[in-house]
Amino acid sequence: DGDACADSDWSEPVTFVKEAETGLVYTLIADGAAYEVTGAGTAKGNVEIGDTYRGKPVVSIADSALSGSQLTGVVIGNNVTKIGRRAFYNCSAMTSVVIPESVTSIGAYAFQSCRALETVAVPSGVTALSEYTFAYCKGLKSVVLSEGISSIGAYAFSDCTALAEIDIPDGVSAVGDCAFYNCAALGTVKIGSAVRDVGALAFGGTKLWSDAEELVFADKWLVGC
C-alpha cells in the first residue's frame, strides 16, 4: 500500500524551546512546591530572576545568596516575597536592582556595600527597613520609600555619601539611630507627619547638621555628634 509509510499525526514536527538559564543556583523549598535563589553560580552581568523556574514559582532569595557576586544589574521576579539577610551584600559592581511589589521582607544588610548602586525603590509591601539595609551604598543618588513603611532601622542608609535628598513618608513613625549618618551630601529631607521617634545621630554628619547648630523634627531635638 503506497500510504503505509505516510506521515501520521504523531510524526508531526514538534518545537521545543529550552528555558533560558541565567547561571543562578536555585533550590527547591516548601516541600518541592517552589524555588529559592541560593547562589550566584556562574551568573554575572545583568540577570533576571524569573517569576518561575522549571515550572515552579521563585519565591525568595536566600541569606547571602548573591553576596559578593559579579552581577551588574538585577530584575527580581514578581513571585519573590522575601530578600534574605546579606542577599546582595558587597555586590560592588551592581548599578541597578528592580524590586517588585510582591516583596514584603528585606533582611538586614541585604544591599550593604553595593557601592555602584544608583537608585532604589522600596515596594509598598515592605513595612520596615532593617538595620544596615543600604549602608555604604556610596553611589546611591535616588531613594523612593513607599507609604507602607513604618520604620527605618539603625544605619539603614548610613554612609550613602551621594544621597542629596530623601522623602520620608507619612507612614514612618520611627527613624533609627544613625539611619542617615555620614550621608555627606544630604541637604534636603522631607519628614513625614507621623515621625515621633528619631534616633541618636540619625542625621549626624549630613549637610543638615553642618548647616545648623540644632535640628528639630516632629517637635524633637536631634542630639548632635
XYZ file of N, CA and C in Angstrom:
675
model
N 0.854 -1.189 0.000
C 0.000 0.000 0.000
C 0.884 1.232 0.000
N 0.670 2.114 -0.923
C 1.509 3.288 -1.034
C 1.356 4.242 0.120
N 0.247 4.101 0.882
C 0.029 5.020 2.016
C 0.568 4.466 3.322
N 1.205 3.300 3.313
C 1.629 2.645 4.551
C 2.638 3.478 5.320
N 3.476 4.192 4.600
C 4.522 4.974 5.267
C 4.190 6.463 5.335
N 2.938 6.785 5.085
C 2.541 8.204 5.122
C 2.653 8.751 6.534
N 2.933 10.049 6.635
C 3.030 10.699 7.941
C 1.695 10.627 8.663
N 1.746 10.302 9.937
C 0.548 10.313 10.775
C 0.655 11.481 11.752
N -0.382 11.673 12.562
C -0.420 12.811 13.479
C 0.787 12.821 14.429
N 1.187 11.616 14.880
C 2.273 11.568 15.865
C 3.637 11.883 15.263
N 3.713 11.921 13.939
C 5.001 12.223 13.308
C 5.127 13.687 12.908
N 4.152 14.504 13.310
C 4.228 15.927 13.019
C 5.420 16.547 13.757
N 6.084 17.529 13.152
C 7.225 18.164 13.826
C 6.800 18.803 15.146
N 7.665 18.703 16.143
C 7.417 19.270 17.466
C 8.492 20.321 17.761
N 8.064 21.508 18.169
C 9.011 22.566 18.515
C 9.224 22.587 20.017
N 10.484 22.578 20.435
C 10.819 22.618 21.863
C 11.768 23.779 22.110
N 11.385 24.647 23.026
C 12.237 25.781 23.380
C 12.789 25.566 24.778
N 14.099 25.455 24.891
C 14.734 25.237 26.190
C 14.677 26.522 27.016
N 14.289 26.383 28.273
C 14.228 27.536 29.152
C 15.625 28.130 29.320
N 15.699 29.436 29.139
C 16.996 30.107 29.260
C 17.516 29.993 30.691
N 18.786 29.692 30.825
C 19.412 29.565 32.140
C 20.294 30.778 32.397
N 20.195 31.361 33.592
C 20.987 32.538 33.941
C 22.315 32.185 34.579
N 22.449 30.955 35.048
C 23.628 30.559 35.812
C 23.412 30.612 37.302
N 22.305 31.229 37.731
C 21.983 31.278 39.154
C 21.681 29.882 39.691
N 21.875 29.705 40.982
C 21.598 28.422 41.626
C 20.238 28.503 42.317
N 19.364 27.568 42.000
C 18.029 27.512 42.599
C 17.907 26.231 43.431
N 17.194 26.328 44.552
C 16.978 25.178 45.423
C 15.493 25.025 45.709
N 14.992 23.802 45.598
C 13.589 23.537 45.903
C 13.313 23.735 47.394
N 12.196 24.400 47.696
C 11.765 24.585 49.081
C 10.267 24.306 49.148
N 9.685 24.501 50.323
C 8.234 24.333 50.510
C 7.763 22.966 50.013
N 8.496 21.909 50.454
C 8.152 20.537 50.066
C 8.102 20.359 48.554
N 9.012 21.060 47.877
C 9.125 20.911 46.429
C 8.156 21.730 45.623
N 7.446 22.645 46.281
C 6.428 23.417 45.576
C 6.955 24.717 44.989
N 8.148 25.147 45.423
C 8.664 26.440 44.980
C 10.188 26.409 44.996
N 10.781 27.445 44.388
C 12.234 27.564 44.351
C 12.695 28.815 45.096
N 13.924 28.722 45.600
C 14.611 29.846 46.224
C 15.958 30.013 45.540
N 16.366 31.261 45.286
C 17.709 31.510 44.761
C 18.687 31.359 45.914
N 19.662 30.466 45.753
C 20.595 30.186 46.851
C 22.055 30.482 46.508
N 22.336 30.857 45.270
C 23.714 31.166 44.917
C 23.813 31.833 43.564
N 24.954 32.495 43.334
C 25.177 33.172 42.058
C 25.604 32.205 40.973
N 26.204 31.088 41.353
C 26.668 30.138 40.354
C 27.608 30.781 39.357
N 27.298 30.646 38.075
C 28.124 31.247 37.025
C 27.570 32.586 36.536
N 26.505 33.056 37.174
C 25.848 34.282 36.719
C 26.730 35.503 36.930
N 26.705 36.389 35.970
C 27.386 37.667 36.097
C 26.729 38.653 35.132
N 27.049 39.935 35.282
C 26.428 40.950 34.434
C 24.980 41.183 34.826
N 24.144 41.451 33.828
C 22.720 41.703 34.067
C 21.951 40.388 34.043
N 21.151 40.150 35.071
C 20.359 38.914 35.128
C 18.932 39.226 35.549
N 18.048 38.323 35.172
C 16.650 38.415 35.583
C 16.280 37.167 36.363
N 15.803 37.379 37.565
C 15.274 36.271 38.353
C 13.819 36.130 37.948
N 13.508 35.121 37.189
C 12.177 34.995 36.606
C 11.084 34.746 37.629
N 9.849 34.886 37.187
C 8.713 34.569 38.046
C 8.712 33.088 38.414
N 9.157 32.267 37.470
C 9.185 30.818 37.698
C 10.520 30.242 37.254
N 10.798 29.041 37.741
C 11.968 28.275 37.313
C 11.534 26.823 37.188
N 11.711 26.277 35.994
C 11.316 24.894 35.710
C 9.877 24.631 36.138
N 9.016 25.620 35.849
C 7.594 25.445 36.053
C 7.071 25.732 37.448
N 7.953 26.138 38.353
C 7.517 26.417 39.728
C 7.918 27.837 40.125
N 7.133 28.481 41.001
C 7.413 29.872 41.346
C 8.722 30.043 42.113
N 9.394 31.143 41.830
C 10.585 31.529 42.595
C 10.114 32.533 43.633
N 10.187 32.161 44.918
C 9.522 32.954 45.952
C 10.473 33.687 46.896
N 11.768 33.379 46.851
C 12.668 34.043 47.793
C 14.110 34.019 47.317
N 14.901 34.908 47.922
C 16.348 34.954 47.713
C 16.978 34.701 49.072
N 17.749 33.658 49.194
C 18.244 33.196 50.487
C 19.270 34.148 51.100
N 19.486 33.996 52.395
C 20.520 34.752 53.085
C 21.858 34.576 52.370
N 22.531 35.691 52.091
C 23.873 35.706 51.487
C 23.937 35.050 50.111
N 22.793 34.818 49.480
C 22.760 34.053 48.226
C 23.647 34.649 47.143
N 23.619 35.957 46.970
C 24.339 36.591 45.862
C 25.436 37.514 46.372
N 25.779 37.368 47.623
C 26.784 38.218 48.244
C 28.117 38.161 47.509
N 28.662 39.330 47.197
C 29.975 39.406 46.567
C 30.015 38.942 45.128
N 28.877 38.794 44.496
C 28.843 38.293 43.114
C 29.239 39.382 42.124
N 29.372 38.993 40.850
C 29.763 39.910 39.785
C 28.564 40.456 39.011
N 27.404 40.446 39.622
C 26.213 40.965 38.964
C 26.309 42.480 38.816
N 25.817 42.991 37.682
C 25.813 44.437 37.462
C 24.401 45.015 37.464
N 23.400 44.173 37.249
C 22.016 44.608 37.281
C 21.115 43.419 37.527
N 20.061 43.616 38.330
C 19.167 42.508 38.672
C 17.720 42.968 38.580
N 16.898 42.173 37.888
C 15.450 42.349 37.893
C 14.875 41.149 38.640
N 14.184 41.413 39.733
C 13.659 40.348 40.590
C 12.236 40.013 40.166
N 11.951 38.729 40.059
C 10.651 38.262 39.579
C 9.491 38.597 40.491
N 8.296 38.563 39.924
C 7.087 39.012 40.610
C 6.502 38.026 41.612
N 7.122 36.862 41.784
C 6.672 35.926 42.820
C 7.551 35.968 44.062
N 8.641 36.701 44.007
C 9.545 36.788 45.162
C 8.914 37.654 46.242
N 8.828 37.112 47.453
C 8.284 37.858 48.592
C 9.346 38.203 49.628
N 10.466 37.492 49.606
C 11.472 37.682 50.653
C 12.874 37.806 50.060
N 13.589 38.843 50.494
C 15.010 39.009 50.186
C 15.755 38.832 51.511
N 16.601 37.830 51.594
C 17.225 37.463 52.855
C 18.330 38.396 53.321
N 18.815 38.161 54.531
C 19.929 38.916 55.103
C 21.169 38.788 54.216
N 21.800 39.901 53.976
C 23.041 39.939 53.192
C 22.869 39.339 51.789
N 21.674 39.303 51.285
C 21.426 38.646 49.996
C 22.285 39.217 48.884
N 22.459 40.538 48.852
C 23.266 41.198 47.818
C 24.468 41.924 48.437
N 24.858 41.536 49.614
C 25.950 42.212 50.324
C 27.229 42.283 49.471
N 27.769 43.483 49.360
C 29.037 43.699 48.661
C 28.992 43.279 47.188
N 27.849 43.446 46.553
C 27.799 43.319 45.092
C 28.282 44.659 44.540
N 29.575 44.842 44.533
C 30.166 46.170 44.337
C 30.007 46.706 42.915
N 29.687 45.843 41.938
C 29.524 46.287 40.554
C 28.072 46.507 40.171
N 27.155 46.203 41.060
C 25.733 46.265 40.726
C 25.238 47.713 40.716
N 24.785 48.187 39.556
C 24.333 49.571 39.415
C 22.827 49.716 39.531
N 22.081 48.619 39.342
C 20.619 48.730 39.383
C 19.982 47.459 39.918
N 18.854 47.632 40.598
C 18.046 46.499 41.045
C 16.581 46.912 40.983
N 15.757 46.025 40.435
C 14.318 46.255 40.379
C 13.667 45.294 41.372
N 13.047 45.883 42.407
C 12.394 45.095 43.453
C 10.889 45.160 43.216
N 10.234 44.034 42.978
C 8.806 44.065 42.626
C 7.911 44.329 43.841
N 6.668 44.654 43.563
C 5.697 44.924 44.621
C 5.383 43.679 45.454
N 5.723 42.509 44.937
C 5.455 41.278 45.676
C 6.319 41.130 46.923
N 7.451 41.816 46.966
C 8.383 41.680 48.093
C 7.813 42.356 49.337
N 7.781 41.608 50.446
C 7.283 42.138 51.721
C 8.349 42.158 52.802
N 9.488 41.535 52.548
C 10.529 41.458 53.565
C 11.912 41.598 52.932
N 12.694 42.545 53.469
C 14.087 42.718 53.050
C 14.952 42.607 54.297
N 15.847 41.653 54.330
C 16.636 41.383 55.515
C 17.721 42.414 55.791
N 18.231 42.389 57.005
C 19.307 43.287 57.404
C 20.530 43.085 56.516
N 21.218 44.176 56.233
C 22.450 44.163 55.433
C 22.227 43.703 53.989
N 20.981 43.618 53.548
C 20.677 42.984 52.257
C 21.444 43.594 51.096
N 21.591 44.923 51.085
C 22.282 45.602 49.986
C 23.489 46.408 50.486
N 23.951 46.099 51.665
C 25.088 46.853 52.207
C 26.304 46.749 51.284
N 26.971 47.880 51.104
C 28.215 47.953 50.317
C 28.025 47.656 48.837
N 26.800 47.849 48.342
C 26.592 47.832 46.882
C 26.983 49.231 46.396
N 28.265 49.462 46.285
C 28.802 50.820 46.147
C 28.452 51.491 44.818
N 28.111 50.714 43.789
C 27.769 51.300 42.489
C 26.267 51.488 42.298
N 25.462 50.991 43.229
C 24.012 51.091 43.107
C 23.595 52.559 43.100
N 22.790 52.948 42.099
C 22.461 54.361 41.908
C 21.053 54.728 42.358
N 20.097 53.844 42.149
C 18.713 54.139 42.516
C 18.066 52.912 43.136
N 17.085 53.161 44.004
C 16.328 52.050 44.580
C 14.935 52.535 44.937
N 13.946 51.680 44.684
C 12.566 51.944 45.078
C 12.107 50.783 45.949
N 11.713 51.097 47.173
C 11.281 50.073 48.122
C 9.775 49.868 47.956
N 9.323 48.644 47.687
C 7.902 48.413 47.395
C 6.994 48.625 48.603
N 5.707 48.785 48.323
C 4.741 49.148 49.357
C 4.496 48.049 50.378
N 4.790 46.805 50.024
C 4.574 45.706 50.957
C 5.600 45.620 52.067
N 6.721 46.310 51.913
C 7.762 46.304 52.945
C 7.376 47.321 54.016
N 7.133 46.861 55.232
C 6.662 47.741 56.296
C 7.784 48.271 57.184
N 8.955 47.661 57.110
C 10.075 48.115 57.935
C 11.382 47.859 57.207
N 12.284 48.833 57.259
C 13.628 48.643 56.733
C 14.540 48.239 57.873
N 15.224 47.132 57.704
C 16.092 46.609 58.757
C 17.393 47.395 58.847
N 18.167 47.080 59.878
C 19.432 47.776 60.076
C 20.412 47.495 58.931
N 21.125 48.546 58.549
C 22.192 48.474 57.544
C 21.710 48.013 56.168
N 20.434 48.102 55.877
C 19.921 47.563 54.612
C 20.668 48.107 53.402
N 20.872 49.433 53.345
C 21.555 50.055 52.210
C 22.809 50.822 52.661
N 23.356 50.480 53.784
C 24.540 51.180 54.291
C 25.717 51.047 53.328
N 26.491 52.100 53.227
C 27.702 52.126 52.400
C 27.416 51.957 50.900
N 26.195 52.261 50.484
C 25.902 52.327 49.048
C 26.304 53.731 48.596
N 27.580 53.918 48.389
C 28.138 55.254 48.208
C 27.717 55.934 46.908
N 27.230 55.174 45.926
C 26.774 55.760 44.669
C 25.291 56.042 44.639
N 24.584 55.730 45.726
C 23.126 55.838 45.746
C 22.686 57.304 45.720
N 21.970 57.684 44.657
C 21.535 59.070 44.476
C 20.030 59.255 44.637
N 19.254 58.201 44.421
C 17.803 58.321 44.469
C 17.200 57.166 45.254
N 16.378 57.512 46.248
C 15.688 56.509 47.062
C 14.204 56.859 47.093
N 13.359 55.891 46.754
C 11.916 56.079 46.854
C 11.395 55.108 47.908
N 10.831 55.678 48.977
C 10.264 54.874 50.051
C 8.743 54.906 49.926
N 8.109 53.762 50.059
C 6.660 53.698 49.905
C 5.951 54.136 51.179
N 4.672 54.427 51.028
C 3.853 54.832 52.169
C 3.647 53.686 53.161
N 3.949 52.461 52.748
C 3.744 51.324 53.634
C 4.784 51.182 54.726
N 5.900 51.871 54.602
C 6.984 51.732 55.580
C 6.637 52.467 56.864
N 6.816 51.781 58.005
C 6.525 52.395 59.306
C 7.791 52.723 60.085
N 8.913 52.109 59.736
C 10.147 52.394 60.467
C 11.365 52.206 59.580
N 12.402 52.988 59.868
C 13.679 52.906 59.166
C 14.719 52.519 60.207
N 15.362 51.376 60.029
C 16.247 50.821 61.036
C 17.560 51.564 61.196
N 18.271 51.222 62.252
C 19.562 51.826 62.549
C 20.534 51.616 61.394
N 21.224 52.673 61.016
C 22.254 52.644 59.978
C 21.717 52.210 58.612
N 20.413 52.271 58.403
C 19.820 51.758 57.162
C 20.429 52.385 55.918
N 20.736 53.691 55.979
C 21.325 54.394 54.839
C 22.627 55.100 55.219
N 23.277 54.646 56.245
C 24.498 55.320 56.681
C 25.587 55.245 55.606
N 26.337 56.326 55.478
C 27.455 56.410 54.533
C 27.022 56.295 53.072
N 25.781 56.651 52.792
C 25.345 56.804 51.394
C 25.729 58.224 50.995
N 26.970 58.415 50.668
C 27.548 59.754 50.574
C 27.085 60.556 49.361
N 26.436 59.924 48.381
C 25.940 60.645 47.207
C 24.476 61.053 47.344
N 23.813 60.587 48.389
C 22.385 60.850 48.558
C 22.168 62.297 49.000
N 21.493 63.090 48.151
C 21.329 64.521 48.423
C 19.974 64.865 49.019
N 18.970 64.008 48.802
C 17.646 64.302 49.337
C 16.889 63.015 49.613
N 15.935 63.110 50.542
C 15.128 61.938 50.895
C 13.750 62.415 51.343
N 12.739 61.683 50.917
C 11.362 61.964 51.312
C 10.910 60.822 52.220
N 10.752 61.126 53.515
C 10.327 60.113 54.477
C 8.800 60.159 54.550
N 8.128 59.074 54.140
C 6.666 59.102 54.009
C 5.943 59.325 55.340
N 4.681 59.716 55.236
C 3.866 59.981 56.417
C 3.666 58.743 57.279
N 3.777 57.561 56.695
C 3.566 56.341 57.471
C 4.688 56.004 58.428
N 5.844 56.610 58.241
C 7.005 56.302 59.095
C 6.854 56.975 60.449
N 6.982 56.182 61.512
C 6.898 56.731 62.864
C 8.254 56.766 63.559
N 9.208 55.954 63.094
C 10.496 55.877 63.777
C 11.649 55.846 62.778
N 12.667 56.657 63.054
C 13.915 56.666 62.287
C 15.021 56.263 63.247
N 15.691 55.157 62.968
C 16.633 54.572 63.903
C 17.926 55.345 64.076
N 18.690 54.949 65.082
C 19.990 55.545 65.351
C 20.858 55.511 64.097
N 21.453 56.657 63.782
C 22.426 56.749 62.683
C 21.857 56.313 61.336
N 20.544 56.394 61.173
C 19.907 55.889 59.950
C 20.490 56.524 58.696
N 20.808 57.822 58.771
C 21.381 58.538 57.627
C 22.747 59.136 57.999
N 23.391 58.506 58.923
C 24.669 59.025 59.422
C 25.732 59.090 58.318
N 26.416 60.196 58.262
C 27.516 60.404 57.310
C 27.058 60.370 55.856
N 25.793 60.711 55.614
C 25.335 60.950 54.237
C 25.731 62.390 53.916
N 26.974 62.574 53.520
C 27.595 63.897 53.482
C 26.885 64.878 52.554
N 26.226 64.388 51.483
C 25.568 65.270 50.524
C 24.128 65.583 50.905
N 23.614 64.934 51.935
C 22.197 65.055 52.265
C 21.871 66.445 52.812
N 21.094 67.207 52.021
C 20.758 68.562 52.423
C 19.277 68.857 52.402
N 18.481 67.945 51.815
C 17.040 68.149 51.733
C 16.328 66.903 52.238
N 15.546 67.069 53.317
C 14.804 65.956 53.896
C 13.381 66.400 54.165
N 12.429 65.648 53.625
C 11.027 65.880 53.944
C 10.607 64.850 54.979
N 10.236 65.334 56.151
C 9.897 64.439 57.259
C 8.386 64.241 57.309
N 7.948 62.986 57.297
C 6.523 62.679 57.345
C 5.872 63.098 58.653
N 4.569 63.270 58.598
C 3.825 63.790 59.744
C 3.769 62.837 60.931
N 4.010 61.547 60.710
C 3.890 60.570 61.791
C 5.189 60.354 62.563
N 6.298 60.917 62.095
C 7.585 60.673 62.748
C 7.573 61.267 64.152
N 7.793 60.404 65.143
C 7.840 60.833 66.535
C 9.080 60.327 67.260
N 9.774 59.392 66.659
C 10.951 58.806 67.310
C 12.130 58.909 66.354
N 13.053 59.813 66.647
C 14.249 59.995 65.824
C 15.460 59.599 66.656
N 16.195 58.596 66.198
C 17.307 58.059 66.959
C 18.515 58.987 67.012
N 19.419 58.681 67.924
C 20.644 59.454 68.078
C 21.453 59.441 66.792
N 21.942 60.606 66.405
C 22.799 60.766 65.224
C 22.130 60.319 63.928
N 20.803 60.295 63.920
C 20.096 59.829 62.728
C 20.503 60.609 61.488
N 20.768 61.905 61.652
C 21.198 62.751 60.544
C 22.567 63.373 60.812
N 23.320 62.760 61.706
C 24.664 63.254 62.006
C 25.587 63.130 60.809
N 26.447 64.119 60.627
C 27.403 64.063 59.524
C 26.816 64.402 58.174
N 25.593 64.986 58.159
C 24.975 65.401 56.912
C 25.058 66.919 56.782
N 24.638 67.417 55.617
C 24.580 68.870 55.435
C 23.568 69.493 56.386
N 22.527 68.747 56.709
C 21.532 69.248 57.649
C 22.186 69.608 58.971
N 23.123 68.775 59.363
C 23.791 69.009 60.647
C 24.799 70.140 60.551
N 25.569 70.167 59.483
C 26.617 71.176 59.360
C 26.056 72.571 59.121
N 24.825 72.659 58.585
C 24.226 73.950 58.271
C 23.412 74.531 59.425
N 23.277 73.798 60.513
C 22.500 74.297 61.646
C 23.080 73.766 62.950
N 23.021 74.594 63.977
C 23.531 74.166 65.271
C 22.593 73.172 65.946
N 21.307 73.312 65.689
C 20.328 72.412 66.274
C 19.273 72.075 65.228
N 18.765 70.856 65.297
C 17.737 70.427 64.351
C 16.515 69.960 65.116
N 15.344 70.280 64.608
C 14.112 69.847 65.239
C 13.226 69.169 64.192
N 12.790 67.940 64.485
C 11.827 67.250 63.640
C 10.742 66.685 64.539
N 9.500 66.886 64.157
C 8.373 66.354 64.908
C 8.470 66.759 66.379
N 8.862 68.006 66.614
C 8.964 68.561 67.965
C 9.992 67.854 68.836
N 10.949 67.168 68.225
C 12.008 66.507 68.991
C 13.359 67.011 68.527
N 14.216 67.272 69.476
C 15.569 67.715 69.146
C 16.414 66.530 68.724
N 17.197 66.729 67.681
C 18.165 65.713 67.279
C 19.454 65.976 68.031
N 19.900 64.995 68.785
C 21.115 65.143 69.568
C 22.315 65.126 68.640
N 23.244 66.009 68.845
C 24.363 66.188 67.916
C 25.448 65.151 68.038
N 26.402 65.242 67.086
C 27.512 64.297 67.041
C 28.451 64.552 68.223
